[in-house]
Amino acid sequence: MAVRPPRPHRMDLCIAAAGLLGGLLLWGLGLDTRTPHDGIVMFESHWWVLPPLVAMAVCEALRRTLPRTALLVGWAALTLDTLTQGNLITVLMFTDLVYAAVLYGPPATARRVPWISGLVTVAFTVVPLTAFRKPEALLIGVVVGLVSLMPAITGWIVRNHRDAAEAARLRAEQTALLAEMDRAQAVVSERARMARELHDMVANHLSAIAIHSTAALSLDDPDTSREALGVIRENSVAGLAEMRRLIGILRDSGDDAEPSAAPTLDGLGSLVDTARTNGLDVTLDADHGDSLPAPVELAAYRIVQESLTNALKHACPGRVTVALRQADGALDIAVASPYGDRDGPSAPGSGAGLVGMRERVALLGGTFEAGPESAGHGKIWSVRAALPVTDGEPA
């Protein structure tokens, strides 16, 4: 498929038409730049002014689409015009070709044209002065500088400003794109954090409510039903309190409002007591020190809470062990519960708890493992996490 040549810009066509009409007007009025008696004029006929004028007008039409070709042809047309009686519009259009070649041409052309124009200006200043040894010979260099060097320098300055503006625009677009990506990432991270907090706060209490309500409905025993209703009420109240705390964190209540305190490892005793009330046989062995960072404490508390919730929903009857140890710059957490088929009522699970625990550990740069393990004559479900701790950092 043949490649179509680029079409001239509409503004360039207007400039070319205006230059051609202006040159024809000066030609018709006989306003030439030189007389036939000047020594430089080789073509004395008045008609010889038209070919370089027309060629220069055609080059003006291609000043943006083919700037380098237009400049080379324009240079030849200007040389021919110099050998005739000359036309001022032809010279003016050539200055515009030099300007356009620097402004719209390739980077190599934009760098070379000012240097070439400068060398040509110096040559036409030194050579005539050396040959004629008259101060008037300096005017030749001045004219050449005005025709070639000044437009080239002007085009270079304008091109630099245009490139700087384009670079600033690209930087602004990249900054806006990065800001939007950061905003989207922050929204996703905040939604994930809210999902983890909501799940960890409410799942434990709702699981206990579901299990005890199922037990109360399956057994026709007033004492058992009363005990189950007591556990259900206790978990309902605790769940509502957790929900109020989360809503208080999310609600914008002004700068004067104090944020609710996040749970710490000091609350593990109460957490274990609640699990025992819900029917779990739990033992706690905690040796975690007193100077843990707040994020580590919150993550450890939520991991233990979610592990007890999973044990309440899925574990077989038996003892659940919770152990915390701080050693070698890390807080080790281990929760083990009986693993196997469950005979009593259970609550459905979606796996979001394990995902949440894994995310919490990953955010702190720790390690996490969860799965069944062999222990003695049976199996246990083990949850192990190691959270890095900076020694001496205040909670």
Short mmCIF file of C-alpha atoms in Angstrom, two decimals:
data_model
loop_
_atom_site.label_atom_id
_atom_site.label_comp_id
_atom_site.label_asym_id
_atom_site.label_seq_id
_atom_site.Cartn_x
_atom_site.Cartn_y
_atom_site.Cartn_z
CA MET A 1 0.00 0.00 0.00
CA ALA A 2 1.50 3.32 -1.12
CA VAL A 3 2.16 5.92 1.54
CA ARG A 4 0.39 9.18 0.81
CA PRO A 5 2.53 12.30 1.16
CA PRO A 6 1.57 14.58 4.06
CA ARG A 7 -0.93 17.28 3.25
CA PRO A 8 0.16 20.90 3.74
CA HIS A 9 -1.19 22.66 6.78
CA ARG A 10 -4.01 25.10 6.12
CA MET A 11 -2.16 27.96 7.75
CA ASP A 12 0.91 27.24 5.61
CA LEU A 13 -1.20 27.43 2.46
CA CYS A 14 -2.51 30.81 3.57
CA ILE A 15 1.04 32.06 4.24
CA ALA A 16 2.19 30.80 0.83
CA ALA A 17 -0.75 32.44 -0.95
CA ALA A 18 -0.22 35.73 0.89
CA GLY A 19 3.48 35.71 0.09
CA LEU A 20 2.90 34.95 -3.58
CA LEU A 21 0.28 37.71 -3.93
CA GLY A 22 2.49 40.19 -2.09
CA GLY A 23 5.48 39.33 -4.28
CA LEU A 24 3.40 39.65 -7.45
CA LEU A 25 2.18 43.03 -6.25
CA LEU A 26 5.74 44.30 -5.74
CA TRP A 27 6.77 42.79 -9.09
CA GLY A 28 3.86 44.49 -10.86
CA LEU A 29 4.74 47.84 -9.30
CA GLY A 30 8.39 47.40 -10.27
CA LEU A 31 9.62 47.60 -6.65
CA ASP A 32 12.70 45.43 -6.99
CA THR A 33 15.57 45.26 -4.53
CA ARG A 34 18.28 45.82 -7.18
CA THR A 35 18.62 47.59 -10.52
CA PRO A 36 19.87 46.01 -13.77
CA HIS A 37 23.04 48.13 -13.49
CA ASP A 38 24.18 46.44 -10.24
CA GLY A 39 27.17 44.23 -10.81
CA ILE A 40 25.61 41.22 -9.07
CA VAL A 41 22.57 41.05 -11.40
CA MET A 42 23.13 38.40 -14.07
CA PHE A 43 19.54 38.03 -15.29
CA GLU A 44 18.44 41.53 -16.21
CA SER A 45 14.99 40.62 -17.51
CA HIS A 46 12.22 41.64 -15.12
CA TRP A 47 10.57 38.24 -15.66
CA TRP A 48 13.41 36.36 -13.96
CA VAL A 49 12.11 37.55 -10.59
CA LEU A 50 9.05 35.28 -10.82
CA PRO A 51 10.60 31.74 -10.78
CA PRO A 52 12.34 32.14 -7.36
CA LEU A 53 9.20 33.85 -6.02
CA VAL A 54 6.94 30.97 -7.07
CA ALA A 55 9.42 28.35 -5.81
CA MET A 56 9.66 30.11 -2.46
CA ALA A 57 5.85 30.21 -2.19
CA VAL A 58 5.67 26.46 -2.84
CA CYS A 59 8.28 25.89 -0.13
CA GLU A 60 6.20 28.00 2.27
CA ALA A 61 3.28 25.61 1.73
CA LEU A 62 5.55 22.75 2.89
CA ARG A 63 7.16 24.56 5.83
CA ARG A 64 5.63 22.19 8.45
CA THR A 65 5.20 18.92 6.53
CA LEU A 66 8.66 18.90 4.87
CA PRO A 67 10.66 21.61 6.66
CA ARG A 68 14.13 20.34 5.72
CA THR A 69 13.32 19.88 2.03
CA ALA A 70 11.58 23.25 1.92
CA LEU A 71 14.66 24.95 3.41
CA LEU A 72 17.05 23.37 0.89
CA VAL A 73 14.85 24.30 -2.09
CA GLY A 74 14.30 27.75 -0.59
CA TRP A 75 18.07 28.24 -0.31
CA ALA A 76 18.44 27.48 -4.02
CA ALA A 77 15.54 29.84 -4.83
CA LEU A 78 17.14 32.62 -2.76
CA THR A 79 20.45 32.11 -4.60
CA LEU A 80 18.65 32.48 -7.93
CA ASP A 81 16.79 35.54 -6.65
CA THR A 82 20.15 37.10 -5.70
CA LEU A 83 21.23 36.89 -9.36
CA THR A 84 18.08 38.74 -10.51
CA GLN A 85 16.70 42.17 -9.72
CA GLY A 86 15.28 40.54 -6.57
CA ASN A 87 12.01 40.63 -4.68
CA LEU A 88 11.69 41.58 -1.00
CA ILE A 89 8.89 39.06 -0.38
CA THR A 90 11.12 36.23 -1.60
CA VAL A 91 13.72 37.14 1.03
CA LEU A 92 11.09 37.43 3.78
CA MET A 93 9.63 34.02 2.93
CA PHE A 94 13.13 32.49 3.13
CA THR A 95 13.57 33.84 6.67
CA ASP A 96 10.31 32.12 7.58
CA LEU A 97 11.61 28.85 6.07
CA VAL A 98 14.70 29.04 8.30
CA TYR A 99 12.49 29.66 11.34
CA ALA A 100 10.13 26.78 10.42
CA ALA A 101 13.01 24.35 9.80
CA VAL A 102 14.31 24.89 13.33
CA LEU A 103 10.87 24.89 14.94
CA TYR A 104 9.18 22.00 13.11
CA GLY A 105 12.14 20.02 11.77
CA PRO A 106 13.77 16.93 13.31
CA PRO A 107 15.99 17.50 16.35
CA ALA A 108 19.15 17.08 14.24
CA THR A 109 18.00 19.76 11.80
CA ALA A 110 17.03 22.05 14.66
CA ARG A 111 20.58 21.76 16.07
CA ARG A 112 22.43 22.15 12.77
CA VAL A 113 20.60 25.05 11.15
CA PRO A 114 21.64 27.69 13.77
CA TRP A 115 25.28 26.55 13.53
CA ILE A 116 25.26 26.61 9.74
CA SER A 117 23.55 30.00 9.71
CA GLY A 118 26.13 31.34 12.15
CA LEU A 119 29.03 30.06 10.03
CA VAL A 120 27.49 31.52 6.87
CA THR A 121 27.01 34.88 8.61
CA VAL A 122 30.63 34.91 9.77
CA ALA A 123 31.85 33.97 6.29
CA PHE A 124 29.83 36.72 4.59
CA THR A 125 31.18 39.19 7.14
CA VAL A 126 34.87 38.29 7.01
CA VAL A 127 35.31 37.54 3.29
CA PRO A 128 33.81 40.82 1.90
CA LEU A 129 35.65 42.86 4.56
CA THR A 130 38.93 41.15 3.59
CA ALA A 131 38.28 41.51 -0.12
CA PHE A 132 37.06 45.11 -0.28
CA ARG A 133 38.73 46.49 2.90
CA LYS A 134 35.89 48.92 3.42
CA PRO A 135 33.64 49.28 6.49
CA GLU A 136 30.60 49.20 4.20
CA ALA A 137 31.38 45.55 3.48
CA LEU A 138 30.17 44.72 7.00
CA LEU A 139 26.63 45.43 5.85
CA ILE A 140 26.70 42.23 3.82
CA GLY A 141 27.27 40.18 6.96
CA VAL A 142 24.55 42.12 8.77
CA VAL A 143 22.04 41.40 6.02
CA VAL A 144 22.96 37.70 5.92
CA GLY A 145 22.64 37.51 9.72
CA LEU A 146 19.20 39.10 9.62
CA VAL A 147 18.07 36.74 6.86
CA SER A 148 19.46 33.44 8.23
CA LEU A 149 20.93 33.63 11.74
CA MET A 150 18.23 35.65 13.52
CA PRO A 151 15.31 33.46 12.30
CA ALA A 152 17.29 30.35 13.29
CA ILE A 153 17.95 31.66 16.81
CA THR A 154 14.30 32.72 17.17
CA GLY A 155 13.11 29.27 16.08
CA TRP A 156 15.51 27.60 18.53
CA ILE A 157 14.23 29.70 21.44
CA VAL A 158 10.59 29.05 20.56
CA ARG A 159 11.28 25.32 20.15
CA ASN A 160 12.95 25.13 23.56
CA HIS A 161 9.97 26.84 25.19
CA ARG A 162 7.58 24.53 23.38
CA ASP A 163 9.52 21.42 24.39
CA ALA A 164 9.66 22.63 27.99
CA ALA A 165 5.91 23.22 27.98
CA GLU A 166 5.31 19.75 26.53
CA ALA A 167 7.59 18.16 29.12
CA ALA A 168 5.75 20.02 31.89
CA ARG A 169 2.41 18.82 30.49
CA LEU A 170 3.62 15.21 30.40
CA ARG A 171 4.92 15.49 33.96
CA ALA A 172 1.58 16.89 35.07
CA GLU A 173 -0.26 14.02 33.38
CA GLN A 174 2.06 11.47 34.95
CA THR A 175 1.65 13.09 38.35
CA ALA A 176 -2.13 13.03 37.99
CA LEU A 177 -2.00 9.39 36.88
CA LEU A 178 0.20 8.43 39.84
CA ALA A 179 -2.08 10.34 42.20
CA GLU A 180 -5.10 8.51 40.82
CA MET A 181 -3.32 5.16 41.15
CA ASP A 182 -2.35 6.02 44.74
CA ARG A 183 -5.92 7.04 45.49
CA ALA A 184 -7.33 3.82 44.01
CA GLN A 185 -4.76 1.75 45.90
CA ALA A 186 -5.55 3.59 49.12
CA VAL A 187 -9.27 2.94 48.60
CA VAL A 188 -8.64 -0.77 47.98
CA SER A 189 -6.36 -1.02 51.01
CA GLU A 190 -8.86 0.79 53.22
CA ARG A 191 -11.71 -1.44 52.04
CA ALA A 192 -9.60 -4.53 52.75
CA ARG A 193 -8.74 -3.19 56.22
CA MET A 194 -12.40 -2.44 56.95
CA ALA A 195 -13.37 -5.93 55.77
CA ARG A 196 -10.79 -7.54 58.06
CA GLU A 197 -11.84 -5.46 61.05
CA LEU A 198 -15.55 -6.08 60.47
CA HIS A 199 -15.02 -9.80 60.04
CA ASP A 200 -12.81 -10.14 63.11
CA MET A 201 -15.10 -8.03 65.30
CA VAL A 202 -18.41 -9.65 64.43
CA ALA A 203 -17.68 -13.18 63.19
CA ASN A 204 -16.79 -14.53 66.63
CA HIS A 205 -19.99 -13.32 68.25
CA LEU A 206 -22.25 -14.29 65.35
CA SER A 207 -20.71 -17.76 65.19
CA ALA A 208 -21.41 -18.28 68.89
CA ILE A 209 -24.98 -17.04 68.41
CA ALA A 210 -25.52 -19.41 65.47
CA ILE A 211 -24.12 -22.45 67.30
CA HIS A 212 -25.99 -21.89 70.58
CA SER A 213 -29.25 -21.04 68.84
CA THR A 214 -28.96 -24.28 66.86
CA ALA A 215 -28.31 -26.20 70.09
CA ALA A 216 -31.28 -24.55 71.80
CA LEU A 217 -33.58 -25.45 68.93
CA SER A 218 -32.38 -29.08 68.74
CA LEU A 219 -32.67 -29.85 72.48
CA ASP A 220 -36.00 -29.80 74.32
CA ASP A 221 -34.48 -28.87 77.69
CA PRO A 222 -35.52 -25.62 79.44
CA ASP A 223 -32.23 -25.35 81.35
CA THR A 224 -30.15 -25.84 78.21
CA SER A 225 -32.30 -23.37 76.28
CA ARG A 226 -31.98 -20.79 79.06
CA GLU A 227 -28.19 -21.23 79.16
CA ALA A 228 -28.01 -20.93 75.37
CA LEU A 229 -30.15 -17.80 75.39
CA GLY A 230 -27.82 -16.28 77.99
CA VAL A 231 -24.81 -16.94 75.79
CA ILE A 232 -26.68 -15.59 72.77
CA ARG A 233 -27.57 -12.38 74.60
CA GLU A 234 -24.01 -11.93 75.86
CA ASN A 235 -22.57 -12.34 72.38
CA SER A 236 -25.22 -10.07 70.88
CA VAL A 237 -24.38 -7.27 73.29
CA ALA A 238 -20.65 -7.75 72.72
CA GLY A 239 -21.13 -7.80 68.95
CA LEU A 240 -23.17 -4.60 69.04
CA ALA A 241 -20.46 -2.94 71.13
CA GLU A 242 -17.82 -3.96 68.58
CA MET A 243 -20.00 -2.67 65.74
CA ARG A 244 -20.48 0.66 67.51
CA ARG A 245 -16.73 0.96 67.94
CA LEU A 246 -16.12 0.29 64.26
CA ILE A 247 -18.83 2.73 63.20
CA GLY A 248 -17.33 5.33 65.53
CA ILE A 249 -13.98 4.91 63.80
CA LEU A 250 -15.51 5.27 60.34
CA ARG A 251 -17.78 8.18 61.19
CA ASP A 252 -16.24 11.64 60.84
CA SER A 253 -17.18 13.23 64.14
CA GLY A 254 -14.69 16.11 64.13
CA ASP A 255 -11.20 16.70 65.45
CA ASP A 256 -12.29 16.84 69.09
CA ALA A 257 -13.52 13.26 69.14
CA GLU A 258 -11.08 10.81 70.65
CA PRO A 259 -10.57 7.58 68.67
CA SER A 260 -11.64 4.36 70.33
CA ALA A 261 -8.80 2.32 71.77
CA ALA A 262 -7.72 -0.64 69.66
CA PRO A 263 -7.66 -4.04 71.40
CA THR A 264 -4.31 -5.11 72.87
CA LEU A 265 -2.84 -8.36 74.13
CA ASP A 266 -3.91 -7.41 77.64
CA GLY A 267 -7.42 -8.32 76.52
CA LEU A 268 -6.50 -11.93 75.67
CA GLY A 269 -7.71 -13.07 79.08
CA SER A 270 -11.16 -11.63 78.46
CA LEU A 271 -11.15 -13.08 74.96
CA VAL A 272 -10.36 -16.54 76.29
CA ASP A 273 -13.02 -16.25 79.00
CA THR A 274 -15.59 -15.41 76.34
CA ALA A 275 -14.50 -18.45 74.32
CA ARG A 276 -14.90 -20.64 77.40
CA THR A 277 -18.36 -19.22 77.97
CA ASN A 278 -19.21 -20.15 74.38
CA GLY A 279 -18.22 -23.77 75.10
CA LEU A 280 -14.54 -24.04 74.20
CA ASP A 281 -11.94 -25.64 76.47
CA VAL A 282 -9.15 -23.08 76.04
CA THR A 283 -5.76 -22.78 77.70
CA LEU A 284 -3.69 -19.61 77.33
CA ASP A 285 0.10 -19.42 77.66
CA ALA A 286 1.23 -15.84 76.93
CA ASP A 287 4.77 -14.54 77.40
CA HIS A 288 4.94 -11.57 75.08
CA GLY A 289 6.61 -8.83 77.12
CA ASP A 290 5.39 -5.30 77.67
CA SER A 291 6.87 -3.28 74.79
CA LEU A 292 5.20 -4.50 71.61
CA PRO A 293 4.31 -2.02 68.83
CA ALA A 294 0.61 -1.27 68.52
CA PRO A 295 0.24 -2.81 65.00
CA VAL A 296 1.83 -6.05 66.23
CA GLU A 297 -0.45 -6.18 69.26
CA LEU A 298 -3.56 -5.58 67.15
CA ALA A 299 -2.56 -8.19 64.57
CA ALA A 300 -1.75 -10.77 67.27
CA TYR A 301 -5.06 -10.13 69.07
CA ARG A 302 -7.04 -10.50 65.83
CA ILE A 303 -5.21 -13.69 64.88
CA VAL A 304 -6.00 -15.28 68.23
CA GLN A 305 -9.60 -14.03 68.04
CA GLU A 306 -10.14 -15.44 64.56
CA SER A 307 -8.46 -18.73 65.48
CA LEU A 308 -10.82 -19.14 68.45
CA THR A 309 -13.76 -18.29 66.22
CA ASN A 310 -12.73 -20.98 63.73
CA ALA A 311 -12.29 -23.44 66.58
CA LEU A 312 -15.78 -22.62 67.84
CA LYS A 313 -17.25 -23.17 64.38
CA HIS A 314 -15.32 -26.19 63.15
CA ALA A 315 -13.24 -27.88 65.89
CA CYS A 316 -14.08 -31.23 67.43
CA PRO A 317 -14.55 -31.51 71.19
CA GLY A 318 -11.23 -31.16 72.92
CA ARG A 319 -8.74 -28.70 74.24
CA VAL A 320 -7.73 -25.56 72.31
CA THR A 321 -4.26 -24.23 73.16
CA VAL A 322 -3.12 -20.63 72.60
CA ALA A 323 0.57 -19.80 73.03
CA LEU A 324 2.42 -16.51 72.48
CA ARG A 325 6.19 -16.14 72.79
CA GLN A 326 8.49 -13.20 72.07
CA ALA A 327 11.98 -14.30 71.06
CA ASP A 328 14.67 -13.41 68.51
CA GLY A 329 12.97 -10.16 67.51
CA ALA A 330 9.62 -11.77 66.67
CA LEU A 331 6.32 -12.57 68.35
CA ASP A 332 5.41 -16.22 67.72
CA ILE A 333 1.73 -17.16 67.86
CA ALA A 334 0.50 -20.76 67.90
CA VAL A 335 -3.13 -21.85 68.20
CA ALA A 336 -4.03 -25.57 68.02
CA SER A 337 -7.50 -27.13 68.06
CA PRO A 338 -8.81 -30.69 67.50
CA TYR A 339 -9.34 -31.50 63.82
CA GLY A 340 -11.87 -33.94 62.40
CA ASP A 341 -15.57 -34.49 61.79
CA ARG A 342 -17.79 -32.45 64.10
CA ASP A 343 -20.91 -34.07 65.54
CA GLY A 344 -22.54 -31.04 67.12
CA PRO A 345 -23.97 -27.89 65.53
CA SER A 346 -21.57 -25.80 63.46
CA ALA A 347 -21.56 -22.45 61.70
CA PRO A 348 -20.77 -22.01 58.00
CA GLY A 349 -17.46 -20.44 57.00
CA SER A 350 -16.27 -18.69 53.86
CA GLY A 351 -12.49 -18.76 54.36
CA ALA A 352 -12.34 -14.99 54.81
CA GLY A 353 -10.85 -15.41 58.27
CA LEU A 354 -7.75 -17.21 57.00
CA VAL A 355 -7.37 -14.63 54.24
CA GLY A 356 -7.62 -11.81 56.77
CA MET A 357 -5.02 -13.37 59.08
CA ARG A 358 -2.65 -13.93 56.19
CA GLU A 359 -3.07 -10.29 55.05
CA ARG A 360 -2.41 -8.97 58.56
CA VAL A 361 0.81 -10.94 58.82
CA ALA A 362 1.92 -9.95 55.32
CA LEU A 363 1.42 -6.25 56.10
CA LEU A 364 3.88 -6.59 58.99
CA GLY A 365 6.38 -8.63 56.98
CA GLY A 366 5.87 -11.83 58.97
CA THR A 367 5.16 -15.47 58.18
CA PHE A 368 1.87 -17.38 58.47
CA GLU A 369 0.90 -21.04 58.25
CA ALA A 370 -2.44 -22.74 58.82
CA GLY A 371 -3.54 -26.31 58.22
CA PRO A 372 -4.00 -29.79 59.69
CA GLU A 373 -1.10 -31.51 61.46
CA SER A 374 -0.60 -34.94 62.98
CA ALA A 375 -0.45 -34.99 66.78
CA GLY A 376 -0.28 -38.24 68.75
CA HIS A 377 -3.20 -40.47 67.76
CA GLY A 378 -5.16 -37.77 65.96
CA LYS A 379 -4.93 -34.54 64.06
CA ILE A 380 -5.03 -30.91 65.05
CA TRP A 381 -5.69 -27.74 63.12
CA SER A 382 -2.69 -25.51 63.70
CA VAL A 383 -2.34 -21.77 63.13
CA ARG A 384 1.20 -20.41 63.37
CA ALA A 385 2.30 -16.81 62.81
CA ALA A 386 5.55 -14.94 63.39
CA LEU A 387 5.34 -11.14 63.61
CA PRO A 388 8.59 -9.09 63.51
CA VAL A 389 9.10 -6.90 66.56
CA THR A 390 11.50 -3.93 66.92
CA ASP A 391 13.11 -4.10 70.33
CA GLY A 392 12.42 -1.15 72.55
CA GLU A 393 9.72 0.38 70.36
CA PRO A 394 6.90 1.71 72.55
CA ALA A 395 3.44 0.29 72.13
#
